[in-house]
mmCIF file of C-alpha atoms in Angstrom:
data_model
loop_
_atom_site.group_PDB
_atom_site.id
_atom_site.type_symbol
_atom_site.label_atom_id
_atom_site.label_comp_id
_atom_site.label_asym_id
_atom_site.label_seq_id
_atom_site.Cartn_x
_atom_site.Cartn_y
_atom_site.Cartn_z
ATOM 1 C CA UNK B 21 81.749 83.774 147.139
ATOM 2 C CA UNK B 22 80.405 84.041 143.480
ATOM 3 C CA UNK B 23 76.260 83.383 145.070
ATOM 4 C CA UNK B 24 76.978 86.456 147.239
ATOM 5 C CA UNK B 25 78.405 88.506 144.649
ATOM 6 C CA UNK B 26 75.883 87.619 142.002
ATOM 7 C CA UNK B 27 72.247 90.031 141.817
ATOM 8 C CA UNK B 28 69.232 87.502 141.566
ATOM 9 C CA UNK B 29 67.636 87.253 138.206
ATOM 10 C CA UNK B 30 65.086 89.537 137.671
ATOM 11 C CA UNK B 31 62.168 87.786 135.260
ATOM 12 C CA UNK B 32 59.542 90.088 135.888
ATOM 13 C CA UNK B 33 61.745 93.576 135.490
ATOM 14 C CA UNK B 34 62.217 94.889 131.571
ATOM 15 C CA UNK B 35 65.452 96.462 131.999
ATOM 16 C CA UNK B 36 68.184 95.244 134.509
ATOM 17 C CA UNK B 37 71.913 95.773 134.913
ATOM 18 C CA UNK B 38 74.544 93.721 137.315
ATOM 19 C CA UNK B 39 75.666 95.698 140.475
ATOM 20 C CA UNK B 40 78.724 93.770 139.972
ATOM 21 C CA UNK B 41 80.666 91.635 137.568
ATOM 22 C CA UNK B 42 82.560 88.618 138.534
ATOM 23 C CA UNK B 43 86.189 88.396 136.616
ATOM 24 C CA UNK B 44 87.895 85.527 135.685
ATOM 25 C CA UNK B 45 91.734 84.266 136.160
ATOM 26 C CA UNK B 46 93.172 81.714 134.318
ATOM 27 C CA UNK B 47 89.805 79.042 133.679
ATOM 28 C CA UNK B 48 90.293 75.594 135.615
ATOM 29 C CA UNK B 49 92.891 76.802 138.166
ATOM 30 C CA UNK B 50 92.266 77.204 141.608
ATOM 31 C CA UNK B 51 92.887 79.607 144.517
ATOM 32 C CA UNK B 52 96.370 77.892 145.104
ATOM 33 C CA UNK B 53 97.528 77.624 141.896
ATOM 34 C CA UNK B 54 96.421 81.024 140.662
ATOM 35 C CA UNK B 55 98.833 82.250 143.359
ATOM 36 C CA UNK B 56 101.361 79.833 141.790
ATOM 37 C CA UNK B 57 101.049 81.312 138.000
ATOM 38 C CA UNK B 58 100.852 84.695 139.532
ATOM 39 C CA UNK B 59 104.967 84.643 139.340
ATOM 40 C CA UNK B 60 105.399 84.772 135.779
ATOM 41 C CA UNK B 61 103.084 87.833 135.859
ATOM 42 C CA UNK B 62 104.445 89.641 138.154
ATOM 43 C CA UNK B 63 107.762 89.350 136.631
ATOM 44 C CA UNK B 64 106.254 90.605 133.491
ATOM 45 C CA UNK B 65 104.655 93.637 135.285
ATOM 46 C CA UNK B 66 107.842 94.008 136.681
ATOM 47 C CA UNK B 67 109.758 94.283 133.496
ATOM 48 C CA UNK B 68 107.346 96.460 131.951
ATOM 49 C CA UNK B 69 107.217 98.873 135.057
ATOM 50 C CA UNK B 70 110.863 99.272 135.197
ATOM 51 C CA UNK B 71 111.828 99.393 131.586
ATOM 52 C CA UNK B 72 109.517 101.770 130.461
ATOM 53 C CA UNK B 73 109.645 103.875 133.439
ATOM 54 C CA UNK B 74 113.943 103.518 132.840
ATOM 55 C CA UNK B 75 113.082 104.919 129.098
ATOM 56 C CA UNK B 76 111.183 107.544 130.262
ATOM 57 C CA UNK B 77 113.562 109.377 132.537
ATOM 58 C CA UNK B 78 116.701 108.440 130.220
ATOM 59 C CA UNK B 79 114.685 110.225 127.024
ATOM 60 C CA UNK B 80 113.540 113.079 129.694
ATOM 61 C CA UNK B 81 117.325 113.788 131.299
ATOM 62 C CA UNK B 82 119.218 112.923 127.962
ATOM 63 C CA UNK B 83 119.570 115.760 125.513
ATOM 64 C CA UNK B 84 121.260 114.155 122.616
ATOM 65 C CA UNK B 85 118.001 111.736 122.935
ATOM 66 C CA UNK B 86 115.363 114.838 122.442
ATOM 67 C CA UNK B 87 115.086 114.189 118.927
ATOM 68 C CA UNK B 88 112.016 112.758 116.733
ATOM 69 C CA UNK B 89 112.250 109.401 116.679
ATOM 70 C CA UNK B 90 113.179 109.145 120.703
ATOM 71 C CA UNK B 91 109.792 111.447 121.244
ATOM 72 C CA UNK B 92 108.152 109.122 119.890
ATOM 73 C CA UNK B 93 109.277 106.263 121.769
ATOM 74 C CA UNK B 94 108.526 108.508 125.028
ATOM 75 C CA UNK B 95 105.133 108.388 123.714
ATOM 76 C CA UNK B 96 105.430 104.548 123.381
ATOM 77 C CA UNK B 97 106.579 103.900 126.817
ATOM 78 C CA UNK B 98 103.398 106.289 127.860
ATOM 79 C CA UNK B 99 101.230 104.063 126.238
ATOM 80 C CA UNK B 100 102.818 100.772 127.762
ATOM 81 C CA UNK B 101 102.690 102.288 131.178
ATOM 82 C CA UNK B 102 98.979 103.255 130.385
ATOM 83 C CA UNK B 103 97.876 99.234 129.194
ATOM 84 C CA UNK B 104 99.632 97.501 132.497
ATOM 85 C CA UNK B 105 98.343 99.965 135.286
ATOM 86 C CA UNK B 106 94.971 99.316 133.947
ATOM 87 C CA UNK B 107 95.655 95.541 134.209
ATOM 88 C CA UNK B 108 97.549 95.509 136.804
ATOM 89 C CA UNK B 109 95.334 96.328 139.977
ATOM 90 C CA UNK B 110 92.741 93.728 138.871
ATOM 91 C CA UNK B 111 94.585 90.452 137.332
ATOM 92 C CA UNK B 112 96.784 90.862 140.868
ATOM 93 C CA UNK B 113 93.750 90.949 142.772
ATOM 94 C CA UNK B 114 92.589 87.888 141.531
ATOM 95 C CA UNK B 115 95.507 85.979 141.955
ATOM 96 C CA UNK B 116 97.326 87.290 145.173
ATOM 97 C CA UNK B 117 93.903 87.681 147.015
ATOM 98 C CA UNK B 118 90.950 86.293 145.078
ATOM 99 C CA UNK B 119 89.489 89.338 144.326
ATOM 100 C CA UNK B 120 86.877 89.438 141.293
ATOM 101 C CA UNK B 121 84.019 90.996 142.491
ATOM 102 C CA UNK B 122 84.474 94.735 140.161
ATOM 103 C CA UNK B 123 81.414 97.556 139.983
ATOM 104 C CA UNK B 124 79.496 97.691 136.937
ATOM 105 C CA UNK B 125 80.883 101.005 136.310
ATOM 106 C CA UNK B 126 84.445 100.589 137.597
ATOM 107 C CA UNK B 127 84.319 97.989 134.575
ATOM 108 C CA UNK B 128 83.129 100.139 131.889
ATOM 109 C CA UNK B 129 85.898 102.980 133.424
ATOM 110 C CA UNK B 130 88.352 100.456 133.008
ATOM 111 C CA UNK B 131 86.840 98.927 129.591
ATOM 112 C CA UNK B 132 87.416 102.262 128.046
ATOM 113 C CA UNK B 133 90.676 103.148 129.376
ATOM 114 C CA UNK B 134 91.811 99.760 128.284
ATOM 115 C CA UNK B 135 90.441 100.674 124.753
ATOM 116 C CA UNK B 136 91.737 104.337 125.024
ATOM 117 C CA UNK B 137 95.242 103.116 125.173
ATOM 118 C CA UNK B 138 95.130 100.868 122.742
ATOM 119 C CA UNK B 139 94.042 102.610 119.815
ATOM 120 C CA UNK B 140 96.767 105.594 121.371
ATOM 121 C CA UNK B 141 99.313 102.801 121.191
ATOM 122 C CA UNK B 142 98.228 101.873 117.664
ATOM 123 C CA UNK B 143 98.458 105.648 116.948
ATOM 124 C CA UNK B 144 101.829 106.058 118.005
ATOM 125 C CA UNK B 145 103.264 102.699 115.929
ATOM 126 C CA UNK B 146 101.797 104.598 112.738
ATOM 127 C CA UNK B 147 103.992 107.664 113.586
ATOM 128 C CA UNK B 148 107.121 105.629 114.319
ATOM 129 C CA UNK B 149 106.587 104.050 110.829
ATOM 130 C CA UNK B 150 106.431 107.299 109.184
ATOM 131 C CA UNK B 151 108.848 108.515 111.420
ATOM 132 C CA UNK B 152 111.172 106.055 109.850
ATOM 133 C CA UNK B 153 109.835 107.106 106.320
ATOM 134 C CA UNK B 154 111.262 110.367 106.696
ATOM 135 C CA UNK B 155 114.275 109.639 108.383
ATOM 136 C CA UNK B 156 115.061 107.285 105.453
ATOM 137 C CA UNK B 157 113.442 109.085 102.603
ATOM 138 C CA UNK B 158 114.162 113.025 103.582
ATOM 139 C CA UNK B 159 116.942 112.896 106.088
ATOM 140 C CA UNK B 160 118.266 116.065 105.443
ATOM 141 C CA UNK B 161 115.127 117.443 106.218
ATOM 142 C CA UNK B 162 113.817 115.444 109.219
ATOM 143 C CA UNK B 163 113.854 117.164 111.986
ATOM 144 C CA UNK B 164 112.217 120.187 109.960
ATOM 145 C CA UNK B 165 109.505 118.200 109.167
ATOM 146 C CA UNK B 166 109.151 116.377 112.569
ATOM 147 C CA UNK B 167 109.734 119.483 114.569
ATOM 148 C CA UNK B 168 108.283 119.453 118.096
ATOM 149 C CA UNK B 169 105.425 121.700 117.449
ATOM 150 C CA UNK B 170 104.186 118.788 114.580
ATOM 151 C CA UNK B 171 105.099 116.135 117.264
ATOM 152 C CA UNK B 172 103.067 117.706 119.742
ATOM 153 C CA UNK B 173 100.078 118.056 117.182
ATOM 154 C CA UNK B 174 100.777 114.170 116.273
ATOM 155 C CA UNK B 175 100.416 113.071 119.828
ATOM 156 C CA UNK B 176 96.985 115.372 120.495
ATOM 157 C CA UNK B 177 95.317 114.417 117.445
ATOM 158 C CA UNK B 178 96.245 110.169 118.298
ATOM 159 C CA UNK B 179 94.256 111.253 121.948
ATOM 160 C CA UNK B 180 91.261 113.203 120.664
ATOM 161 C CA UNK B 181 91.060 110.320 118.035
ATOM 162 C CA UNK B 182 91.134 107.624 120.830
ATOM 163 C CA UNK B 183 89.036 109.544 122.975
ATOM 164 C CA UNK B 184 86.044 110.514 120.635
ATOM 165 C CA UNK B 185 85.824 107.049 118.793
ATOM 166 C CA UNK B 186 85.901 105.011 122.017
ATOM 167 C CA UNK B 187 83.441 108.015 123.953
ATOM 168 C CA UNK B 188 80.002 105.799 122.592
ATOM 169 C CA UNK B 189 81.384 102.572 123.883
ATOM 170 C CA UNK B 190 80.074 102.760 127.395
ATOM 171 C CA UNK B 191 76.913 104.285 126.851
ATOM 172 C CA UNK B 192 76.123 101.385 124.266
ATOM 173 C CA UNK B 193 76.652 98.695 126.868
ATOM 174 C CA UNK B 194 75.138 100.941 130.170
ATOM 175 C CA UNK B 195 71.492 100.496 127.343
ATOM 176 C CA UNK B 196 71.352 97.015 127.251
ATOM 177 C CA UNK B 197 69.705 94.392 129.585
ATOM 178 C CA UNK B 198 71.887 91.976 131.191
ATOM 179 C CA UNK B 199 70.999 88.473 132.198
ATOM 180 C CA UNK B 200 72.334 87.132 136.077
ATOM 181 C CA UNK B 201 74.843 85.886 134.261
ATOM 182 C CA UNK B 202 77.729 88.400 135.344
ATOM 183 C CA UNK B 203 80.903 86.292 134.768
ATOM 184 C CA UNK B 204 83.696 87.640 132.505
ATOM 185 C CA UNK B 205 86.228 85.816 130.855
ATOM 186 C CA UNK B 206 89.351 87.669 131.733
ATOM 187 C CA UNK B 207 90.769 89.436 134.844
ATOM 188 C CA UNK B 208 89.895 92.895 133.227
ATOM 189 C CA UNK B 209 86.767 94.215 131.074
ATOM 190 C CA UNK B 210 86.686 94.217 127.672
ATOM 191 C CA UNK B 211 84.370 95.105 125.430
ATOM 192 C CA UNK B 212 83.276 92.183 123.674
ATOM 193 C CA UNK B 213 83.350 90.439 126.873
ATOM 194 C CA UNK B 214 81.131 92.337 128.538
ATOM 195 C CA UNK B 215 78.752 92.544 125.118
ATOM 196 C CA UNK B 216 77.831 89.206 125.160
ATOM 197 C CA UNK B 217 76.397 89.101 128.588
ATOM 198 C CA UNK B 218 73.412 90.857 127.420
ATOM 199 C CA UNK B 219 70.917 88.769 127.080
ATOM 200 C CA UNK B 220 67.563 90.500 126.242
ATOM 201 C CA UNK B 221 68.918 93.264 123.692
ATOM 202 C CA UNK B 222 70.018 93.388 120.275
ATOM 203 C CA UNK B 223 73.798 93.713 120.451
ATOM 204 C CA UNK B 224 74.154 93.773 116.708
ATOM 205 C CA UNK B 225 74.836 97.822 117.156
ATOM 206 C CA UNK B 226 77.509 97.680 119.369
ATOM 207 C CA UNK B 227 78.980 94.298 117.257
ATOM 208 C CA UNK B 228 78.720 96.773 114.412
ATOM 209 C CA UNK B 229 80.215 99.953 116.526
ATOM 210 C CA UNK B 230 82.928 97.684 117.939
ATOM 211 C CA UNK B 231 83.740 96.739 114.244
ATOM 212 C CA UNK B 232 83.679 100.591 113.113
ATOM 213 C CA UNK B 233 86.119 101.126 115.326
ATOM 214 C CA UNK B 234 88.708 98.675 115.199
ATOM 215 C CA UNK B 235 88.848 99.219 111.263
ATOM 216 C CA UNK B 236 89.419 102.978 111.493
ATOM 217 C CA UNK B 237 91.869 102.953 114.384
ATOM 218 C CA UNK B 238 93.968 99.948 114.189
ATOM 219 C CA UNK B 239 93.037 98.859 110.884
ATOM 220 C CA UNK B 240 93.642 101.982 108.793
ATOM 221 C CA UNK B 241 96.863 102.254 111.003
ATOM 222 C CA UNK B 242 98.470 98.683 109.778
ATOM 223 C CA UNK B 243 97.414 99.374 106.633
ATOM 224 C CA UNK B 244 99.470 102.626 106.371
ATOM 225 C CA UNK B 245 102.424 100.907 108.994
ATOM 226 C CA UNK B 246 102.381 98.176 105.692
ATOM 227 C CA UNK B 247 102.575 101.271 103.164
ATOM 228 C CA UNK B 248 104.945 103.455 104.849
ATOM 229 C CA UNK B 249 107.348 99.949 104.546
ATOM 230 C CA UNK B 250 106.477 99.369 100.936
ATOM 231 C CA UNK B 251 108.116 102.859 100.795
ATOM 232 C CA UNK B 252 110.736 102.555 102.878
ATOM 233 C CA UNK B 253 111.636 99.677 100.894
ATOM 234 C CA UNK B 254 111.331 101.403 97.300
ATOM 235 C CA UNK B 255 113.947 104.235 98.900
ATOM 236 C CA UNK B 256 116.082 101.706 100.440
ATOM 237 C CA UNK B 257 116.673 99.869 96.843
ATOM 238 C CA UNK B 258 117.597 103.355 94.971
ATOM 239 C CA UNK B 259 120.274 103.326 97.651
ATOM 240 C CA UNK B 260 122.312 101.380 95.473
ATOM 241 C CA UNK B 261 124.936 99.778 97.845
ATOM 242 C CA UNK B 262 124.512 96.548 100.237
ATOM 243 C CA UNK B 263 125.772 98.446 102.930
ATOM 244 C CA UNK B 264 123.664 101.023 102.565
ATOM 245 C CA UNK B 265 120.620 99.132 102.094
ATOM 246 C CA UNK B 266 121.473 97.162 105.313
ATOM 247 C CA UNK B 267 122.093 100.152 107.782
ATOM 248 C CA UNK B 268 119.185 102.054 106.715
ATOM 249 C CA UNK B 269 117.011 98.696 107.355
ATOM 250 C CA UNK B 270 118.810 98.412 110.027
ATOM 251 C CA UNK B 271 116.950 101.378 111.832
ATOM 252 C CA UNK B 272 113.551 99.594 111.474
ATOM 253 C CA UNK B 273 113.912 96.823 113.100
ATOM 254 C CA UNK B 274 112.884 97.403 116.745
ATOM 255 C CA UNK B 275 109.976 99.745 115.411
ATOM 256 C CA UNK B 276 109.075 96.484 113.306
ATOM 257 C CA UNK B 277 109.170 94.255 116.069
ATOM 258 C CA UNK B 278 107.500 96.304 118.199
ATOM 259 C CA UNK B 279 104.332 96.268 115.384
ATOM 260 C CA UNK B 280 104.248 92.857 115.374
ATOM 261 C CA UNK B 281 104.207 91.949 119.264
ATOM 262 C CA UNK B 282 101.584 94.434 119.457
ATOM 263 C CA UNK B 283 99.303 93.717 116.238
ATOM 264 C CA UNK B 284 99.175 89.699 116.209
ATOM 265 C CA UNK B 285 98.037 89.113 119.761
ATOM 266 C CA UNK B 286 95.606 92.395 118.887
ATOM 267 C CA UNK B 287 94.315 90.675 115.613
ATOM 268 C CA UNK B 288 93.701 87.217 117.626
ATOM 269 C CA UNK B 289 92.483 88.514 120.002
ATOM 270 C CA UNK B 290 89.392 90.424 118.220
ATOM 271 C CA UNK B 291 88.981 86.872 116.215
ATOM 272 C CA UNK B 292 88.931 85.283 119.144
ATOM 273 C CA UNK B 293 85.927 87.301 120.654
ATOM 274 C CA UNK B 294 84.165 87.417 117.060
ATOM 275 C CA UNK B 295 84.122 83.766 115.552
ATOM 276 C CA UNK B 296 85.989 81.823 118.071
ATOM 277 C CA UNK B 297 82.736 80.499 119.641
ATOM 278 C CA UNK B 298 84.495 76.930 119.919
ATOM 279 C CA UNK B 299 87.889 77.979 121.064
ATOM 280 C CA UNK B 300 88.986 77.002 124.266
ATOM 281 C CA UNK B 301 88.396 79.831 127.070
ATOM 282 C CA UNK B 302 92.150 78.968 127.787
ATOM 283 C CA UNK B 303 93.176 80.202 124.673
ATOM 284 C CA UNK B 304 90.921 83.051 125.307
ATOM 285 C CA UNK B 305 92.751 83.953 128.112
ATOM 286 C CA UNK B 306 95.796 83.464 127.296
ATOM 287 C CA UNK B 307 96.103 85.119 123.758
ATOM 288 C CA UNK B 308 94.526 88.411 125.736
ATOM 289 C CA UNK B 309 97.597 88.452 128.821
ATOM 290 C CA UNK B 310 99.983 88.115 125.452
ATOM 291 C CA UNK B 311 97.946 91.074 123.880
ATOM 292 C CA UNK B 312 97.805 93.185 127.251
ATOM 293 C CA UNK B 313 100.769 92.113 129.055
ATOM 294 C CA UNK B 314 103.856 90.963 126.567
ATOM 295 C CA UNK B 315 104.633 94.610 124.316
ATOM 296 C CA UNK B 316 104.658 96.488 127.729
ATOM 297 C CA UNK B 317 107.230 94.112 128.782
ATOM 298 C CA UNK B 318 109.236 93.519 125.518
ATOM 299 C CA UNK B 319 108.940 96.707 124.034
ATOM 300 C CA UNK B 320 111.678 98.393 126.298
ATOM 301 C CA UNK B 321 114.302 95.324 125.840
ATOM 302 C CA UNK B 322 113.797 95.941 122.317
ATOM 303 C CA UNK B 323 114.873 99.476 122.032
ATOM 304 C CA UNK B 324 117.200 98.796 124.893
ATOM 305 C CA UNK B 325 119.632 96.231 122.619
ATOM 306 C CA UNK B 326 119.015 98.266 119.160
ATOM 307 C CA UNK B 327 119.411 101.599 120.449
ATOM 308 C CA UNK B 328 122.733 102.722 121.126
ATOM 309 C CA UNK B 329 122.483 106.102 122.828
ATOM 310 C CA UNK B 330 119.683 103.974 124.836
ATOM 311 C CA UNK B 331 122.378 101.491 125.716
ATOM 312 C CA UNK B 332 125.157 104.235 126.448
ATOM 313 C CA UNK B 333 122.426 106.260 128.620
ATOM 314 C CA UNK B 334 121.473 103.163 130.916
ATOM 315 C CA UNK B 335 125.377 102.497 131.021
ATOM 316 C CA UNK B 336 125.719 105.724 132.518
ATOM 317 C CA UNK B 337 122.713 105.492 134.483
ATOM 318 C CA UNK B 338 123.991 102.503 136.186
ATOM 319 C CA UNK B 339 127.163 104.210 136.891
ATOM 320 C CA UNK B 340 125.841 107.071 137.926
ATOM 321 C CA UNK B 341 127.185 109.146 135.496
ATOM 322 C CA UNK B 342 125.457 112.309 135.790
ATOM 323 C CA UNK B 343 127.122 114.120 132.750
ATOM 324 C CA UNK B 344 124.818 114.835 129.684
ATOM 325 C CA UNK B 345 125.507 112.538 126.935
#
């Protein structure tokens, strides 16, 4: 399958680009056992599909939940939604069917989409932090300062951002010469993956690009997620109280593990595809389904068990409860 899928190098030609690249499931595991793994996977698809598609129309037909920080978490759940339907069409193909084979440009759609999202989710962790600033810091004033108007701004500007940053990405990689070499190392495209492919070009500008990027989206954003805490922290002690202290902490949690599910796997991830020449492609692999596939999943659970008007919503969901909280 992989001969017929592959273009013949072309030696004598100055510029040439793959009709198709080949993706890769989980390295050293056959057709049978692919199918086999392919479980676990769905059940995480599952769990994401469900849960953040459950938060979605509980914050959409729950008015006592159309407040700030429950926007917000809307926008989350968007975001999630956004990273597994990208993934999902592709890593199922290769497992349920043996699919690889994707078009040179149906990658680079799906590269950027991929990226898109991810900054967007990035985006939207930074507003829950300061979210949280506010509510803890200014609570009489929060929802005059997080009115829906500024929400609505928030969520644009985190899109445009995305959107504008990424826009080059594509372009950078459609300029460069590929070798017949058209294997990828995941079951999706990714932009360092599909980088170093090239084989004739100087990659060092997208290397640099790619590094441009990642420090003014998700790098400025920790930094100021790791601020906004510092904070949140300094307010929290002029509480005074234990109790106090405690309850208003309390709030952060979820928003705290949901930053670090998303951020670590994010972080290893990028090292991975920078300096880990001599890591295993296992590891590879696996650290970007973690990345791609676990906050999607966990993200909803989260907010589910800390949450609860969440809790009391899906209560009455299940009950079919139709009355407005």
């Amino acid at each position: 399958m992989e001969a017929s899928q592959q273009d013949p190098p072309l030696s004598n030609v100055s510029f040439y680009q793959p009709s198709v690249l080949l993706m890769t499931g989980i390295p050293g595991m056959g057709k049978s056992h692919h199918r086999l793994v392919s479980i676990p996977f769905c059940l995480f698809y599952l769990v994401a599909l469900s849960g953040n598609c459950t938060i979605l129309f509980i914050i959409g037909r729950t008015p006592s939940l159309h407040e700030p920080m429950h926007y917000f978490l809307f926008m989350l759940a968007v975001m999630d939604l956004g990273l597994v339907m990208c993934t999902l069409p592709t890593t199922l193909g290769i497992f349920w069917f043996d699919i690889r084979a994707i078009g040179f440009d149906a990658c680079l759609t799906q590269m950027y989409f991929i990226h898109i999202v991810s900054v967007m989710e990035s985006s939207v962790l930074l507003a829950m932090a300061f979210d949280r600033f506010v509510a803890i810091s200014r609570p009489l004033r929060y929802k005059a300062i997080l009115t829906k108007s500024t929400i609505f701004k928030i969520g644009l500007a985190m899109l445009m951002r995305a959107a504008v940053s990424l826009l080059p990405v594509p372009f950078l990689l459609k300029r460069l010469t590929y070798c017949s070499n058209n294997n990828l190392s995941h079951s999706f495209c990714f932009h360092p993956d599909i980088m170093n492919l090239a084989c004739a070009d100087d990659i060092s500008v997208n290397i640099l690009y790619g590094l441009i990027v990642i420090l003014s989206t998700a790098g400025i954003d920790s930094v100021f997620i790791v601020l906004s805490y510092v904070l949140i922290i300094r307010t929290v002690l002029k509480l005074g109280t234990k109790g106090k202290c405690l309850k208003a902490l309390n709030t952060c949690v979820s928003h705290i593990c949901a930053v670090l599910i998303f951020f670590i796997p994010m972080i290893g991830l990028s090292m991975i595809h920078r300096f880990g020449k001599d890591v295993p492609p296992l590891v590879n692999t696996m650290v970007a389904y973690v990345y791609l596939i676990v906050p999607p999943a966990l993200n909803p659970i989260i907010y589910s068990i800390k949450s609860k008007q969440i809790r009391r919503a899906i209560l009455r969901l299940l009950l079919w409860k139709t009355d407005p909280l």
